[in-house]
Amino acid sequence: MPHHILKDHDHNQCISSALRSAEDICLQRGIKLTQIRRQVLEIIWQGHQPSTAYDILDCLSQQQNKKVAPPTVYRALDFLLDNGLIHRLESMNAYIGCDAPTTPHQSCFLICSHCRSVAELHDMPIYAALAEEVRQEGFKAKGIMIEVKGVCADCVEQGQSA
Amino acid sequence: MPHHILKDHDHNQCISSALRSAEDICLQRGIKLTQIRRQVLEIIWQGHQPSTAYDILDCLSQQQNKKVAPPTVYRALDFLLDNGLIHRLESMNAYIGCDAPTTPHQSCFLICSHCRSVAELHDMPIYAALAEEVRQEGFKAKGIMIEVKGVCADCVEQGQSA
DNA sequence: TATAGTAGGTTACTATATAACATTTTGTGA
DNA sequence: TCACAAAATGTTATATAGTAACCTACTATA
């Protein structure tokens, strides 16, 4: 786990706050954060590293002490994605908890190839500019994905370069 | 196939010019555009729609009149990717010919969810801005992926909206 | 309490990609 | 021109990612 995650925040609190937030949202919207959905969300929040569907599957199977099948996980993921509680990282087929599920936003992900941590940047100025450039092409954008691979500040600091 | 692709250019010429360009590049760099690599590149250039690895596999098998195995295709794809002759669309696990293989560039892809065409925009001003914002986070970027899903100009013109 | 809608279970399958090792081809120097 | 190393391809098996289809169970409310 990257250094700043140990250093800068209490990750247990981070998880529980994410779960509380999800509960609030579901309550507000009249949708249900069922046991499975909650478990999947919690598993995803275990790290700031992204989880693959099959990581989650294994973890869930362990927790339930019986084999869980893929559709169970994918349904939960679909629910969480649809409701903006998690994001999908297209370039790595993996899922990560959303920082700010209560407010709609555009995200840019910084993916560290050394420690695998992922940082989410919100509503960067360039989004508007990009949307405008795309609009000028006559293209009607529905979704913009920006993912940056590289080395995070902590890893750079520790002399990593890959 | 989207309207403008039929209307705006001779696609056969488009393919042959891509192949010629690839040959030049390989010659220059002292790398080899073997039969298989050439075939794969040609298959990818068949359309401005992206091809999946298994589309290519099937097509190659047909051309060779015998079953070709996945590694054959993936190796060719790796070669073409490494040498900037094609791009990978992360959000759809598919491959598309590069517009400008001779010059290094950053690309942004506009993916039409109606006609499946993909347009490649180069070195948009926002790239520099994005790179700078990312740098300010202390993040050392190695690769930036920008993919936009939506509806292309032609499809919008024809009243499509999905 | 019938019943429609939602969620989850189960089986089987499709799609995407890679590991590991064998064989063939190609380029190079003796 | 032969030997040999490197590069490319062939082959088999397997890993990883995601979905279809159908069934069962729960749950909310008319």
Short mmCIF file of C-alpha atoms (C1' of nucleotides) in Angstrom, two decimals:
data_model
loop_
_atom_site.label_atom_id
_atom_site.label_comp_id
_atom_site.label_asym_id
_atom_site.label_seq_id
_atom_site.Cartn_x
_atom_site.Cartn_y
_atom_site.Cartn_z
CA MET A 1 0.00 0.00 0.00
CA PRO A 2 1.35 3.40 -0.88
CA HIS A 3 2.92 5.35 1.87
CA HIS A 4 0.52 8.28 1.97
CA ILE A 5 -2.40 5.96 2.45
CA LEU A 6 -0.93 4.76 5.68
CA LYS A 7 0.28 8.20 6.57
CA ASP A 8 -2.37 10.62 5.52
CA HIS A 9 -5.57 9.04 6.61
CA ASP A 10 -7.29 6.45 8.72
CA HIS A 11 -8.37 3.98 6.13
CA ASN A 12 -10.92 2.26 8.32
CA GLN A 13 -12.62 5.55 8.67
CA CYS A 14 -12.34 6.02 4.95
CA ILE A 15 -14.19 2.75 4.37
CA SER A 16 -16.89 3.34 6.90
CA SER A 17 -17.49 6.83 5.66
CA ALA A 18 -17.86 5.52 2.13
CA LEU A 19 -20.38 2.96 3.34
CA ARG A 20 -22.32 5.50 5.33
CA SER A 21 -22.39 7.78 2.35
CA ALA A 22 -23.66 4.96 0.14
CA GLU A 23 -26.40 4.17 2.64
CA ASP A 24 -27.51 7.80 2.68
CA ILE A 25 -27.58 7.97 -1.07
CA CYS A 26 -29.58 4.79 -1.41
CA LEU A 27 -32.03 5.92 1.22
CA GLN A 28 -32.48 9.25 -0.52
CA ARG A 29 -32.99 7.70 -3.91
CA GLY A 30 -35.23 4.91 -2.72
CA ILE A 31 -32.86 2.23 -3.94
CA LYS A 32 -31.55 -0.66 -1.93
CA LEU A 33 -28.04 -1.25 -0.72
CA THR A 34 -28.54 -4.96 -0.17
CA GLN A 35 -26.18 -7.21 1.72
CA ILE A 36 -24.29 -8.29 -1.38
CA ARG A 37 -24.02 -4.80 -2.83
CA ARG A 38 -22.78 -3.54 0.49
CA GLN A 39 -20.22 -6.31 0.74
CA VAL A 40 -18.96 -5.67 -2.76
CA LEU A 41 -18.66 -1.97 -2.07
CA GLU A 42 -16.80 -2.68 1.14
CA ILE A 43 -14.42 -5.05 -0.62
CA ILE A 44 -13.73 -2.42 -3.25
CA TRP A 45 -12.99 0.12 -0.54
CA GLN A 46 -10.48 -2.18 1.16
CA GLY A 47 -7.73 -0.43 -0.74
CA HIS A 48 -7.17 2.62 -2.85
CA GLN A 49 -5.99 0.12 -5.36
CA PRO A 50 -8.56 -1.00 -7.88
CA SER A 51 -10.17 -4.44 -7.58
CA THR A 52 -10.95 -6.72 -10.48
CA ALA A 53 -14.30 -8.45 -10.65
CA TYR A 54 -12.63 -11.76 -9.94
CA ASP A 55 -10.72 -10.40 -6.96
CA ILE A 56 -14.06 -9.37 -5.58
CA LEU A 57 -15.56 -12.72 -6.49
CA ASP A 58 -12.90 -14.59 -4.53
CA CYS A 59 -13.17 -12.28 -1.60
CA LEU A 60 -16.94 -12.53 -1.52
CA SER A 61 -16.78 -16.31 -1.78
CA GLN A 62 -14.47 -16.38 1.20
CA GLN A 63 -16.71 -14.12 3.23
CA GLN A 64 -19.77 -16.17 2.41
CA ASN A 65 -17.88 -19.40 2.82
CA LYS A 66 -19.30 -20.76 -0.41
CA LYS A 67 -18.70 -20.33 -4.13
CA VAL A 68 -20.26 -17.22 -5.49
CA ALA A 69 -20.80 -17.06 -9.24
CA PRO A 70 -19.73 -14.18 -11.50
CA PRO A 71 -23.20 -12.80 -12.21
CA THR A 72 -23.64 -12.07 -8.54
CA VAL A 73 -20.63 -9.82 -8.57
CA TYR A 74 -21.33 -8.22 -11.93
CA ARG A 75 -24.87 -7.36 -10.92
CA ALA A 76 -23.62 -5.67 -7.80
CA LEU A 77 -20.98 -3.84 -9.81
CA ASP A 78 -23.60 -2.70 -12.32
CA PHE A 79 -25.74 -1.37 -9.52
CA LEU A 80 -22.85 0.47 -7.93
CA LEU A 81 -21.71 1.86 -11.28
CA ASP A 82 -25.20 2.98 -12.26
CA ASN A 83 -25.52 4.82 -9.02
CA GLY A 84 -22.13 6.41 -9.17
CA LEU A 85 -20.80 4.67 -6.08
CA ILE A 86 -17.86 3.20 -7.94
CA HIS A 87 -15.95 3.81 -11.15
CA ARG A 88 -14.64 1.40 -13.72
CA LEU A 89 -11.07 1.80 -14.90
CA GLU A 90 -11.33 0.93 -18.56
CA SER A 91 -7.65 0.49 -19.09
CA MET A 92 -7.34 -2.18 -16.43
CA ASN A 93 -10.73 -3.85 -16.20
CA ALA A 94 -10.98 -2.92 -12.58
CA TYR A 95 -13.22 -1.06 -10.21
CA ILE A 96 -12.61 1.57 -7.60
CA GLY A 97 -14.73 3.41 -5.06
CA CYS A 98 -15.92 6.85 -5.97
CA ASP A 99 -14.56 9.72 -3.94
CA ALA A 100 -17.61 11.91 -4.19
CA PRO A 101 -20.69 9.85 -4.92
CA THR A 102 -23.12 12.53 -3.81
CA THR A 103 -22.21 15.06 -6.46
CA PRO A 104 -22.09 14.47 -10.20
CA HIS A 105 -18.63 15.01 -11.59
CA GLN A 106 -16.16 14.11 -14.29
CA SER A 107 -13.13 12.19 -13.18
CA CYS A 108 -9.59 11.76 -14.29
CA PHE A 109 -7.70 8.82 -12.86
CA LEU A 110 -4.00 8.75 -12.08
CA ILE A 111 -2.90 5.15 -12.00
CA CYS A 112 0.45 4.38 -10.44
CA SER A 113 2.10 1.47 -12.17
CA HIS A 114 4.44 0.97 -9.24
CA CYS A 115 2.17 0.83 -6.20
CA ARG A 116 -1.06 0.40 -8.16
CA SER A 117 -2.76 3.18 -6.25
CA VAL A 118 -5.31 5.25 -8.09
CA ALA A 119 -6.09 8.89 -7.45
CA GLU A 120 -9.27 10.49 -8.70
CA LEU A 121 -9.18 14.10 -9.85
CA HIS A 122 -12.45 15.94 -10.22
CA ASP A 123 -13.82 18.40 -12.73
CA MET A 124 -10.47 19.59 -13.96
CA PRO A 125 -10.60 22.72 -16.07
CA ILE A 126 -9.53 20.76 -19.08
CA TYR A 127 -12.78 18.85 -19.09
CA ALA A 128 -14.74 21.83 -20.27
CA ALA A 129 -12.10 22.55 -22.87
CA LEU A 130 -12.10 18.97 -24.09
CA ALA A 131 -15.89 18.88 -24.24
CA GLU A 132 -15.81 22.05 -26.30
CA GLU A 133 -13.18 20.73 -28.71
CA VAL A 134 -15.19 17.57 -29.17
CA ARG A 135 -18.38 19.56 -29.71
CA GLN A 136 -16.65 21.52 -32.44
CA GLU A 137 -16.02 18.26 -34.27
CA GLY A 138 -19.78 17.86 -34.34
CA PHE A 139 -19.50 14.95 -31.97
CA LYS A 140 -22.15 14.59 -29.30
CA ALA A 141 -20.31 13.28 -26.27
CA LYS A 142 -22.02 11.00 -23.79
CA GLY A 143 -19.06 10.02 -21.68
CA ILE A 144 -15.47 11.05 -21.40
CA MET A 145 -12.80 8.73 -20.04
CA ILE A 146 -9.42 10.00 -19.00
CA GLU A 147 -6.91 7.65 -17.44
CA VAL A 148 -3.27 8.49 -16.89
CA LYS A 149 -0.68 5.80 -16.27
CA GLY A 150 2.55 6.72 -14.56
CA VAL A 151 4.22 6.93 -11.17
CA CYS A 152 2.57 8.62 -8.21
CA ALA A 153 4.22 11.30 -6.10
CA ASP A 154 5.02 8.91 -3.24
CA CYS A 155 6.68 6.40 -5.49
CA VAL A 156 8.64 9.08 -7.30
CA GLU A 157 9.79 10.34 -3.91
CA GLN A 158 11.00 6.86 -3.09
CA GLY A 159 13.01 6.73 -6.25
CA GLN A 160 10.69 4.53 -8.24
CA SER A 161 10.35 5.15 -11.90
CA ALA A 162 8.29 2.32 -13.29
CA MET B 1 -20.17 2.15 -42.48
CA PRO B 2 -20.69 5.81 -41.71
CA HIS B 3 -21.71 8.01 -44.54
CA HIS B 4 -18.66 10.24 -44.69
CA ILE B 5 -16.37 7.27 -45.03
CA LEU B 6 -18.06 6.34 -48.26
CA LYS B 7 -18.37 9.94 -49.28
CA ASP B 8 -15.18 11.65 -48.27
CA HIS B 9 -12.41 9.32 -49.30
CA ASP B 10 -11.33 6.35 -51.32
CA HIS B 11 -10.87 3.73 -48.70
CA ASN B 12 -8.80 1.37 -50.80
CA GLN B 13 -6.32 4.15 -51.20
CA CYS B 14 -6.54 4.75 -47.49
CA ILE B 15 -5.56 1.13 -46.81
CA SER B 16 -2.75 1.00 -49.31
CA SER B 17 -1.33 4.27 -48.12
CA ALA B 18 -1.35 2.96 -44.54
CA LEU B 19 0.48 -0.15 -45.66
CA ARG B 20 3.01 1.79 -47.67
CA SER B 21 3.60 4.06 -44.73
CA ALA B 22 4.09 1.05 -42.45
CA GLU B 23 6.60 -0.42 -44.86
CA ASP B 24 8.58 2.81 -44.96
CA ILE B 25 8.62 3.05 -41.19
CA CYS B 26 9.79 -0.52 -40.76
CA LEU B 27 12.47 -0.09 -43.36
CA GLN B 28 13.70 3.08 -41.67
CA ARG B 29 13.77 1.53 -38.24
CA GLY B 30 15.27 -1.76 -39.32
CA ILE B 31 12.30 -3.77 -38.12
CA LYS B 32 10.36 -6.28 -40.10
CA LEU B 33 6.83 -6.03 -41.36
CA THR B 34 6.41 -9.75 -41.84
CA GLN B 35 3.60 -11.39 -43.76
CA ILE B 36 1.46 -11.90 -40.68
CA ARG B 37 2.02 -8.43 -39.31
CA ARG B 38 1.19 -6.97 -42.67
CA GLN B 39 -1.95 -9.04 -42.95
CA VAL B 40 -3.08 -8.04 -39.48
CA LEU B 41 -2.46 -4.39 -40.22
CA GLU B 42 -4.39 -4.68 -43.46
CA ILE B 43 -7.30 -6.36 -41.72
CA ILE B 44 -7.38 -3.60 -39.14
CA TRP B 45 -7.44 -1.01 -41.89
CA GLN B 46 -10.40 -2.65 -43.58
CA GLY B 47 -12.69 -0.27 -41.75
CA HIS B 48 -12.53 2.87 -39.71
CA GLN B 49 -14.31 0.81 -37.15
CA PRO B 50 -12.09 -0.88 -34.61
CA SER B 51 -11.39 -4.60 -34.86
CA THR B 52 -11.21 -6.97 -31.92
CA ALA B 53 -8.40 -9.47 -31.68
CA TYR B 54 -10.81 -12.28 -32.37
CA ASP B 55 -12.29 -10.55 -35.40
CA ILE B 56 -8.77 -10.39 -36.71
CA LEU B 57 -8.14 -13.99 -35.72
CA ASP B 58 -11.15 -15.19 -37.71
CA CYS B 59 -10.28 -13.08 -40.68
CA LEU B 60 -6.68 -14.24 -40.66
CA SER B 61 -7.75 -17.86 -40.35
CA GLN B 62 -9.96 -17.41 -43.40
CA GLN B 63 -7.18 -15.82 -45.39
CA GLN B 64 -4.72 -18.52 -44.48
CA ASN B 65 -7.33 -21.21 -44.89
CA LYS B 66 -6.33 -22.81 -41.60
CA LYS B 67 -6.88 -22.20 -37.92
CA VAL B 68 -4.65 -19.51 -36.55
CA ALA B 69 -4.15 -19.40 -32.76
CA PRO B 70 -4.56 -16.32 -30.57
CA PRO B 71 -0.86 -15.78 -29.81
CA THR B 72 -0.18 -15.27 -33.49
CA VAL B 73 -2.57 -12.35 -33.57
CA TYR B 74 -1.58 -10.90 -30.21
CA ARG B 75 2.08 -10.93 -31.16
CA ALA B 76 1.36 -9.07 -34.34
CA LEU B 77 -0.80 -6.62 -32.41
CA ASP B 78 1.98 -6.09 -29.87
CA PHE B 79 4.42 -5.38 -32.63
CA LEU B 80 2.09 -2.93 -34.33
CA LEU B 81 1.27 -1.23 -31.02
CA ASP B 82 4.92 -0.99 -29.99
CA ASN B 83 5.73 0.66 -33.25
CA GLY B 84 2.83 3.05 -33.19
CA LEU B 85 1.17 1.61 -36.27
CA ILE B 86 -2.08 0.93 -34.46
CA HIS B 87 -3.81 2.05 -31.28
CA ARG B 88 -5.71 0.08 -28.70
CA LEU B 89 -9.08 1.35 -27.60
CA GLU B 90 -9.09 0.47 -23.93
CA SER B 91 -12.77 0.95 -23.41
CA MET B 92 -13.69 -1.56 -26.06
CA ASN B 93 -10.81 -4.02 -26.23
CA ALA B 94 -10.30 -3.23 -29.85
CA TYR B 95 -7.64 -2.02 -32.22
CA ILE B 96 -7.56 0.62 -34.88
CA GLY B 97 -5.03 1.84 -37.40
CA CYS B 98 -3.03 4.91 -36.50
CA ASP B 99 -3.64 8.00 -38.59
CA ALA B 100 -0.14 9.37 -38.33
CA PRO B 101 2.33 6.63 -37.51
CA THR B 102 5.36 8.62 -38.65
CA THR B 103 5.07 11.37 -36.06
CA PRO B 104 4.77 10.89 -32.32
CA HIS B 105 1.53 12.28 -30.98
CA GLN B 106 -1.09 12.04 -28.29
CA SER B 107 -4.49 10.89 -29.41
CA CYS B 108 -8.03 11.35 -28.30
CA PHE B 109 -10.59 8.94 -29.69
CA LEU B 110 -14.17 9.79 -30.51
CA ILE B 111 -16.12 6.56 -30.53
CA CYS B 112 -19.57 6.62 -32.10
CA SER B 113 -21.88 4.24 -30.33
CA HIS B 114 -24.26 4.29 -33.26
CA CYS B 115 -22.09 3.53 -36.29
CA ARG B 116 -19.05 2.34 -34.35
CA SER B 117 -16.74 4.61 -36.27
CA VAL B 118 -13.76 6.01 -34.45
CA ALA B 119 -12.12 9.35 -35.12
CA GLU B 120 -8.63 10.12 -33.88
CA LEU B 121 -7.84 13.67 -32.80
CA HIS B 122 -4.20 14.64 -32.44
CA ASP B 123 -2.30 16.74 -29.99
CA MET B 124 -5.25 18.73 -28.83
CA PRO B 125 -4.35 21.82 -26.81
CA ILE B 126 -5.85 20.25 -23.73
CA TYR B 127 -3.16 17.63 -23.67
CA ALA B 128 -0.55 20.07 -22.56
CA ALA B 129 -2.92 21.46 -19.96
CA LEU B 130 -3.76 18.01 -18.68
CA ALA B 131 -0.12 17.01 -18.53
CA GLU B 132 0.57 20.13 -16.52
CA GLU B 133 -2.27 19.55 -14.07
CA VAL B 134 -1.11 16.00 -13.57
CA ARG B 135 2.46 17.15 -13.07
CA GLN B 136 1.30 19.54 -10.38
CA GLU B 137 -0.10 16.58 -8.50
CA GLY B 138 3.44 15.27 -8.41
CA PHE B 139 2.43 12.47 -10.72
CA LYS B 140 4.89 11.43 -13.39
CA ALA B 141 2.76 10.54 -16.39
CA LYS B 142 3.88 7.86 -18.82
CA GLY B 143 0.75 7.54 -20.92
CA ILE B 144 -2.52 9.33 -21.24
CA MET B 145 -5.69 7.68 -22.44
CA ILE B 146 -8.61 9.79 -23.58
CA GLU B 147 -11.64 8.13 -25.08
CA VAL B 148 -14.95 9.80 -25.69
CA LYS B 149 -18.14 7.82 -26.27
CA GLY B 150 -21.01 9.48 -28.02
CA VAL B 151 -22.57 10.03 -31.42
CA CYS B 152 -20.57 11.21 -34.41
CA ALA B 153 -21.50 14.18 -36.59
CA ASP B 154 -22.86 12.02 -39.40
CA CYS B 155 -25.09 10.02 -37.13
CA VAL B 156 -26.33 13.14 -35.36
CA GLU B 157 -27.14 14.59 -38.77
CA GLN B 158 -29.15 11.50 -39.56
CA GLY B 159 -31.13 11.94 -36.39
CA GLN B 160 -29.41 9.25 -34.37
CA SER B 161 -28.93 9.84 -30.71
CA ALA B 162 -27.64 6.60 -29.25
"C1'" DT C 1 -52.95 -12.47 0.48
"C1'" DA C 2 -52.36 -12.49 -4.50
"C1'" DT C 3 -49.12 -10.74 -7.32
"C1'" DA C 4 -45.82 -7.84 -9.81
"C1'" DG C 5 -41.36 -6.25 -9.49
"C1'" DT C 6 -36.71 -6.72 -7.81
"C1'" DA C 7 -32.85 -9.33 -6.35
"C1'" DG C 8 -30.18 -13.30 -6.24
"C1'" DG C 9 -28.80 -18.41 -7.54
"C1'" DT C 10 -27.21 -21.55 -11.03
"C1'" DT C 11 -25.43 -23.37 -15.22
"C1'" DA C 12 -23.37 -22.76 -19.15
"C1'" DC C 13 -21.17 -20.18 -22.26
"C1'" DT C 14 -18.72 -16.32 -24.90
"C1'" DA C 15 -14.97 -13.08 -25.19
"C1'" DT C 16 -10.28 -11.50 -24.25
"C1'" DA C 17 -5.55 -12.54 -23.33
"C1'" DT C 18 -1.27 -14.97 -21.84
"C1'" DA C 19 2.19 -18.73 -20.36
"C1'" DA C 20 5.21 -22.06 -21.70
"C1'" DC C 21 7.55 -24.59 -24.75
"C1'" DA C 22 8.54 -26.43 -29.60
"C1'" DT C 23 9.76 -25.42 -34.26
"C1'" DT C 24 11.09 -22.63 -38.12
"C1'" DT C 25 13.22 -18.80 -40.31
"C1'" DT C 26 16.62 -15.29 -40.70
"C1'" DG C 27 20.76 -12.83 -40.24
"C1'" DT C 28 25.70 -12.99 -39.11
"C1'" DG C 29 30.35 -14.26 -38.40
"C1'" DA C 30 33.78 -17.98 -38.80
"C1'" DT D 1 28.60 -22.28 -46.72
"C1'" DC D 2 28.06 -23.83 -42.35
"C1'" DA D 3 27.12 -23.10 -37.48
"C1'" DC D 4 24.76 -20.73 -34.48
"C1'" DA D 5 22.15 -17.10 -32.09
"C1'" DA D 6 18.24 -14.29 -32.40
"C1'" DA D 7 13.77 -13.44 -34.02
"C1'" DA D 8 9.44 -15.05 -35.49
"C1'" DT D 9 5.92 -18.31 -35.58
"C1'" DG D 10 3.39 -22.67 -34.18
"C1'" DT D 11 1.02 -25.27 -30.61
"C1'" DT D 12 -1.28 -26.51 -26.47
"C1'" DA D 13 -3.17 -25.25 -22.56
"C1'" DT D 14 -4.94 -22.09 -19.43
"C1'" DA D 15 -6.03 -17.67 -17.21
"C1'" DT D 16 -9.03 -13.71 -16.92
"C1'" DA D 17 -13.25 -10.97 -17.99
"C1'" DG D 18 -18.05 -10.82 -18.83
"C1'" DT D 19 -22.92 -12.39 -20.24
"C1'" DA D 20 -27.23 -15.18 -21.47
"C1'" DA D 21 -30.90 -17.60 -19.96
"C1'" DC D 22 -33.64 -19.44 -16.83
"C1'" DC D 23 -35.12 -20.30 -12.21
"C1'" DT D 24 -36.10 -19.20 -7.23
"C1'" DA D 25 -36.86 -16.17 -3.37
"C1'" DC D 26 -37.86 -12.11 -1.32
"C1'" DT D 27 -40.57 -7.74 -0.68
"C1'" DA D 28 -43.72 -4.18 -1.17
"C1'" DT D 29 -48.16 -2.92 -1.76
"C1'" DA D 30 -52.84 -3.01 -3.93
#
